Amino acid sequence: MEYLFASDLPVLRELDRELILKAFREGIEKNSRANAAAALAKLAQVEKAIPEELKPGQVVTVSYRPGAGTSLGIQGGTAASVEGKDFADAI
């Protein structure tokens, strides 16, 4: 059975886009060795939601909704979604 989940990640210091993407890539590689290539390809679909810089006080929200997929949203910014549960499991 699949469940809805969401996680809010508060930004505590300035972060640039490349650092955030690096963290996502490393997490995917560690969490899903067998399916890392597929998950990294899906990461490209949400990269556009990540701004050049995140400021302290902003919140990054990652959520999974069964049947809808994984969403990544930036407070005061943009959002993007990826279909399927495999990406949610990878991150």
PDB file of C-alpha atoms in Angstrom, residues 48-51 72-80:
ATOM      1  CA  LYS A  48      13.781  23.797 -13.381  1.00  0.00           C
ATOM      2  CA  ALA A  49      11.995  24.353 -10.067  1.00  0.00           C
ATOM      3  CA  ILE A  50      15.253  25.003  -8.231  1.00  0.00           C
ATOM      4  CA  PRO A  51      16.277  28.674  -8.362  1.00  0.00           C
ATOM      5  CA  LEU A  72       9.171  19.577  -5.399  1.00  0.00           C
ATOM      6  CA  GLY A  73       8.208  23.118  -4.481  1.00  0.00           C
ATOM      7  CA  ILE A  74      10.156  26.170  -3.376  1.00  0.00           C
ATOM      8  CA  GLN A  75       8.422  28.694  -1.119  1.00  0.00           C
ATOM      9  CA  GLY A  76       8.048  31.925  -3.035  1.00  0.00           C
ATOM     10  CA  GLY A  77       9.137  30.217  -6.231  1.00  0.00           C
ATOM     11  CA  THR A  78       8.286  27.441  -8.590  1.00  0.00           C
ATOM     12  CA  ALA A  79       7.253  23.798  -8.424  1.00  0.00           C
ATOM     13  CA  ALA A  80       7.686  20.693 -10.569  1.00  0.00           C
TER      14      ALA A  80
END
